[in-house]
Amino acid sequence: MADDTCDIYCYDEEKVTRIQGKLKTERDDLSRVVQLCKAMADENRTKVLFALCQERALCVCDVANIIGSSVATASHHLRTLKRQGLVTCRKDGKMAFYSLKDAHVRQLFTLARSPGKEEKVHV
């Protein structure tokens, strides 16, 4: 038998029912998590987030040069990240500067970069 599957089929009905109920009540929050993961799934957007973890704010031109893209492409990625609530934008004259929305985004990104280094959940 394989080590990565149960050898018999049996489940804890109480646990399953409780968690299924939570899934139903948390549907909207889980949908936001899915959208967040999709936003971060693109390599260039991940590079943008990494860059914004290094500097308080970067203009679109800085981001384009950092990720090796056109200004239009960088702007597209930044808009996607803004739409997902990960970054904010402020205009300063003709320049658009982006920064991480808050410390939670930095923490999330940092945790995502180092899986397995945090305390594991005990079952």
PDB file of N, CA, C and O in Angstrom, residues 67-106:
ATOM      1  N   ILE A  67      11.849  44.356 -12.700  1.00  0.00           N
ATOM      2  CA  ILE A  67      11.376  43.053 -13.205  1.00  0.00           C
ATOM      3  C   ILE A  67      11.723  42.832 -14.669  1.00  0.00           C
ATOM      4  O   ILE A  67      11.431  41.778 -15.221  1.00  0.00           O
ATOM      5  N   GLY A  68      12.351  43.828 -15.301  1.00  0.00           N
ATOM      6  CA  GLY A  68      12.768  43.670 -16.697  1.00  0.00           C
ATOM      7  C   GLY A  68      11.613  43.661 -17.670  1.00  0.00           C
ATOM      8  O   GLY A  68      11.571  42.818 -18.575  1.00  0.00           O
ATOM      9  N   SER A  69      10.668  44.568 -17.480  1.00  0.00           N
ATOM     10  CA  SER A  69       9.505  44.616 -18.356  1.00  0.00           C
ATOM     11  C   SER A  69       9.285  46.034 -18.858  1.00  0.00           C
ATOM     12  O   SER A  69       9.979  46.964 -18.464  1.00  0.00           O
ATOM     13  N   SER A  70       8.276  46.182 -19.699  1.00  0.00           N
ATOM     14  CA  SER A  70       7.880  47.520 -20.132  1.00  0.00           C
ATOM     15  C   SER A  70       7.118  48.200 -18.992  1.00  0.00           C
ATOM     16  O   SER A  70       6.637  47.537 -18.070  1.00  0.00           O
ATOM     17  N   VAL A  71       6.986  49.506 -19.083  1.00  0.00           N
ATOM     18  CA  VAL A  71       6.218  50.251 -18.093  1.00  0.00           C
ATOM     19  C   VAL A  71       4.754  49.793 -18.133  1.00  0.00           C
ATOM     20  O   VAL A  71       4.109  49.646 -17.090  1.00  0.00           O
ATOM     21  N   ALA A  72       4.235  49.536 -19.325  1.00  0.00           N
ATOM     22  CA  ALA A  72       2.842  49.084 -19.464  1.00  0.00           C
ATOM     23  C   ALA A  72       2.628  47.750 -18.751  1.00  0.00           C
ATOM     24  O   ALA A  72       1.622  47.563 -18.056  1.00  0.00           O
ATOM     25  N   THR A  73       3.556  46.823 -18.897  1.00  0.00           N
ATOM     26  CA  THR A  73       3.436  45.519 -18.251  1.00  0.00           C
ATOM     27  C   THR A  73       3.537  45.660 -16.737  1.00  0.00           C
ATOM     28  O   THR A  73       2.747  45.066 -15.996  1.00  0.00           O
ATOM     29  N   ALA A  74       4.494  46.455 -16.283  1.00  0.00           N
ATOM     30  CA  ALA A  74       4.637  46.678 -14.842  1.00  0.00           C
ATOM     31  C   ALA A  74       3.365  47.308 -14.280  1.00  0.00           C
ATOM     32  O   ALA A  74       2.873  46.907 -13.215  1.00  0.00           O
ATOM     33  N   SER A  75       2.817  48.269 -14.995  1.00  0.00           N
ATOM     34  CA  SER A  75       1.594  48.937 -14.562  1.00  0.00           C
ATOM     35  C   SER A  75       0.434  47.945 -14.476  1.00  0.00           C
ATOM     36  O   SER A  75      -0.363  47.988 -13.529  1.00  0.00           O
ATOM     37  N   HIS A  76       0.349  47.054 -15.432  1.00  0.00           N
ATOM     38  CA  HIS A  76      -0.694  46.009 -15.414  1.00  0.00           C
ATOM     39  C   HIS A  76      -0.577  45.153 -14.159  1.00  0.00           C
ATOM     40  O   HIS A  76      -1.577  44.890 -13.471  1.00  0.00           O
ATOM     41  N   HIS A  77       0.635  44.697 -13.845  1.00  0.00           N
ATOM     42  CA  HIS A  77       0.843  43.860 -12.660  1.00  0.00           C
ATOM     43  C   HIS A  77       0.518  44.633 -11.387  1.00  0.00           C
ATOM     44  O   HIS A  77      -0.105  44.097 -10.463  1.00  0.00           O
ATOM     45  N   LEU A  78       0.921  45.886 -11.330  1.00  0.00           N
ATOM     46  CA  LEU A  78       0.637  46.706 -10.154  1.00  0.00           C
ATOM     47  C   LEU A  78      -0.861  46.933  -9.976  1.00  0.00           C
ATOM     48  O   LEU A  78      -1.384  46.884  -8.859  1.00  0.00           O
ATOM     49  N   ARG A  79      -1.576  47.154 -11.074  1.00  0.00           N
ATOM     50  CA  ARG A  79      -3.030  47.316 -10.994  1.00  0.00           C
ATOM     51  C   ARG A  79      -3.689  46.038 -10.466  1.00  0.00           C
ATOM     52  O   ARG A  79      -4.619  46.096  -9.661  1.00  0.00           O
ATOM     53  N   THR A  80      -3.205  44.894 -10.927  1.00  0.00           N
ATOM     54  CA  THR A  80      -3.740  43.616 -10.451  1.00  0.00           C
ATOM     55  C   THR A  80      -3.517  43.477  -8.945  1.00  0.00           C
ATOM     56  O   THR A  80      -4.433  43.097  -8.211  1.00  0.00           O
ATOM     57  N   LEU A  81      -2.322  43.792  -8.493  1.00  0.00           N
ATOM     58  CA  LEU A  81      -2.018  43.708  -7.066  1.00  0.00           C
ATOM     59  C   LEU A  81      -2.852  44.706  -6.261  1.00  0.00           C
ATOM     60  O   LEU A  81      -3.297  44.410  -5.148  1.00  0.00           O
ATOM     61  N   LYS A  82      -3.100  45.875  -6.839  1.00  0.00           N
ATOM     62  CA  LYS A  82      -3.932  46.875  -6.165  1.00  0.00           C
ATOM     63  C   LYS A  82      -5.376  46.390  -6.079  1.00  0.00           C
ATOM     64  O   LYS A  82      -6.026  46.502  -5.033  1.00  0.00           O
ATOM     65  N   ARG A  83      -5.879  45.829  -7.160  1.00  0.00           N
ATOM     66  CA  ARG A  83      -7.246  45.309  -7.199  1.00  0.00           C
ATOM     67  C   ARG A  83      -7.441  44.209  -6.151  1.00  0.00           C
ATOM     68  O   ARG A  83      -8.508  44.060  -5.581  1.00  0.00           O
ATOM     69  N   GLN A  84      -6.391  43.447  -5.891  1.00  0.00           N
ATOM     70  CA  GLN A  84      -6.459  42.373  -4.905  1.00  0.00           C
ATOM     71  C   GLN A  84      -6.208  42.875  -3.487  1.00  0.00           C
ATOM     72  O   GLN A  84      -6.205  42.095  -2.537  1.00  0.00           O
ATOM     73  N   GLY A  85      -5.966  44.178  -3.336  1.00  0.00           N
ATOM     74  CA  GLY A  85      -5.795  44.757  -2.009  1.00  0.00           C
ATOM     75  C   GLY A  85      -4.419  44.549  -1.399  1.00  0.00           C
ATOM     76  O   GLY A  85      -4.256  44.638  -0.184  1.00  0.00           O
ATOM     77  N   LEU A  86      -3.416  44.277  -2.239  1.00  0.00           N
ATOM     78  CA  LEU A  86      -2.073  44.023  -1.725  1.00  0.00           C
ATOM     79  C   LEU A  86      -1.195  45.264  -1.721  1.00  0.00           C
ATOM     80  O   LEU A  86      -0.266  45.367  -0.910  1.00  0.00           O
ATOM     81  N   VAL A  87      -1.443  46.184  -2.635  1.00  0.00           N
ATOM     82  CA  VAL A  87      -0.638  47.401  -2.722  1.00  0.00           C
ATOM     83  C   VAL A  87      -1.545  48.622  -2.806  1.00  0.00           C
ATOM     84  O   VAL A  87      -2.738  48.510  -3.112  1.00  0.00           O
ATOM     85  N   THR A  88      -0.962  49.776  -2.527  1.00  0.00           N
ATOM     86  CA  THR A  88      -1.667  51.043  -2.685  1.00  0.00           C
ATOM     87  C   THR A  88      -0.873  51.908  -3.648  1.00  0.00           C
ATOM     88  O   THR A  88       0.321  51.674  -3.873  1.00  0.00           O
ATOM     89  N   CYS A  89      -1.528  52.900  -4.198  1.00  0.00           N
ATOM     90  CA  CYS A  89      -0.890  53.783  -5.167  1.00  0.00           C
ATOM     91  C   CYS A  89      -1.129  55.232  -4.747  1.00  0.00           C
ATOM     92  O   CYS A  89      -2.216  55.574  -4.283  1.00  0.00           O
ATOM     93  N   ARG A  90      -0.104  56.047  -4.920  1.00  0.00           N
ATOM     94  CA  ARG A  90      -0.268  57.486  -4.719  1.00  0.00           C
ATOM     95  C   ARG A  90       0.413  58.204  -5.864  1.00  0.00           C
ATOM     96  O   ARG A  90       1.466  57.780  -6.337  1.00  0.00           O
ATOM     97  N   LYS A  91      -0.232  59.253  -6.314  1.00  0.00           N
ATOM     98  CA  LYS A  91       0.336  60.072  -7.385  1.00  0.00           C
ATOM     99  C   LYS A  91       1.131  61.212  -6.756  1.00  0.00           C
ATOM    100  O   LYS A  91       0.710  61.796  -5.766  1.00  0.00           O
ATOM    101  N   ASP A  92       2.278  61.497  -7.336  1.00  0.00           N
ATOM    102  CA  ASP A  92       3.099  62.632  -6.927  1.00  0.00           C
ATOM    103  C   ASP A  92       3.482  63.346  -8.216  1.00  0.00           C
ATOM    104  O   ASP A  92       4.437  62.942  -8.889  1.00  0.00           O
ATOM    105  N   GLY A  93       2.693  64.332  -8.592  1.00  0.00           N
ATOM    106  CA  GLY A  93       2.889  64.980  -9.880  1.00  0.00           C
ATOM    107  C   GLY A  93       2.565  64.002 -10.988  1.00  0.00           C
ATOM    108  O   GLY A  93       1.483  63.447 -11.054  1.00  0.00           O
ATOM    109  N   LYS A  94       3.535  63.753 -11.856  1.00  0.00           N
ATOM    110  CA  LYS A  94       3.332  62.822 -12.970  1.00  0.00           C
ATOM    111  C   LYS A  94       3.807  61.404 -12.649  1.00  0.00           C
ATOM    112  O   LYS A  94       3.776  60.536 -13.506  1.00  0.00           O
ATOM    113  N   MET A  95       4.224  61.188 -11.423  1.00  0.00           N
ATOM    114  CA  MET A  95       4.742  59.880 -11.013  1.00  0.00           C
ATOM    115  C   MET A  95       3.694  59.134 -10.199  1.00  0.00           C
ATOM    116  O   MET A  95       2.964  59.730  -9.411  1.00  0.00           O
ATOM    117  N   ALA A  96       3.640  57.816 -10.398  1.00  0.00           N
ATOM    118  CA  ALA A  96       2.758  56.946  -9.616  1.00  0.00           C
ATOM    119  C   ALA A  96       3.636  56.035  -8.767  1.00  0.00           C
ATOM    120  O   ALA A  96       4.459  55.284  -9.303  1.00  0.00           O
ATOM    121  N   PHE A  97       3.475  56.133  -7.452  1.00  0.00           N
ATOM    122  CA  PHE A  97       4.268  55.339  -6.522  1.00  0.00           C
ATOM    123  C   PHE A  97       3.391  54.284  -5.866  1.00  0.00           C
ATOM    124  O   PHE A  97       2.292  54.566  -5.406  1.00  0.00           O
ATOM    125  N   TYR A  98       3.911  53.065  -5.811  1.00  0.00           N
ATOM    126  CA  TYR A  98       3.206  51.951  -5.200  1.00  0.00           C
ATOM    127  C   TYR A  98       3.941  51.506  -3.948  1.00  0.00           C
ATOM    128  O   TYR A  98       5.173  51.574  -3.867  1.00  0.00           O
ATOM    129  N   SER A  99       3.160  51.048  -2.980  1.00  0.00           N
ATOM    130  CA  SER A  99       3.733  50.485  -1.757  1.00  0.00           C
ATOM    131  C   SER A  99       2.817  49.365  -1.274  1.00  0.00           C
ATOM    132  O   SER A  99       1.670  49.252  -1.705  1.00  0.00           O
ATOM    133  N   LEU A 100       3.347  48.537  -0.379  1.00  0.00           N
ATOM    134  CA  LEU A 100       2.526  47.475   0.199  1.00  0.00           C
ATOM    135  C   LEU A 100       1.397  48.106   0.994  1.00  0.00           C
ATOM    136  O   LEU A 100       1.595  49.144   1.638  1.00  0.00           O
ATOM    137  N   LYS A 101       0.238  47.499   0.953  1.00  0.00           N
ATOM    138  CA  LYS A 101      -0.928  48.084   1.617  1.00  0.00           C
ATOM    139  C   LYS A 101      -0.734  48.168   3.127  1.00  0.00           C
ATOM    140  O   LYS A 101      -1.067  49.167   3.741  1.00  0.00           O
ATOM    141  N   ASP A 102      -0.200  47.102   3.719  1.00  0.00           N
ATOM    142  CA  ASP A 102       0.034  47.124   5.162  1.00  0.00           C
ATOM    143  C   ASP A 102       1.026  46.023   5.540  1.00  0.00           C
ATOM    144  O   ASP A 102       1.483  45.264   4.696  1.00  0.00           O
ATOM    145  N   ALA A 103       1.324  45.951   6.834  1.00  0.00           N
ATOM    146  CA  ALA A 103       2.305  44.985   7.330  1.00  0.00           C
ATOM    147  C   ALA A 103       1.851  43.541   7.109  1.00  0.00           C
ATOM    148  O   ALA A 103       2.688  42.645   6.972  1.00  0.00           O
ATOM    149  N   HIS A 104       0.539  43.316   7.035  1.00  0.00           N
ATOM    150  CA  HIS A 104       0.046  41.954   6.820  1.00  0.00           C
ATOM    151  C   HIS A 104       0.508  41.396   5.480  1.00  0.00           C
ATOM    152  O   HIS A 104       0.801  40.208   5.362  1.00  0.00           O
ATOM    153  N   VAL A 105       0.567  42.245   4.483  1.00  0.00           N
ATOM    154  CA  VAL A 105       1.017  41.795   3.161  1.00  0.00           C
ATOM    155  C   VAL A 105       2.478  41.363   3.238  1.00  0.00           C
ATOM    156  O   VAL A 105       2.857  40.320   2.715  1.00  0.00           O
ATOM    157  N   ARG A 106       3.299  42.155   3.930  1.00  0.00           N
ATOM    158  CA  ARG A 106       4.719  41.798   4.103  1.00  0.00           C
ATOM    159  C   ARG A 106       4.837  40.472   4.847  1.00  0.00           C
ATOM    160  O   ARG A 106       5.622  39.606   4.466  1.00  0.00           O
TER     161      ARG A 106
END
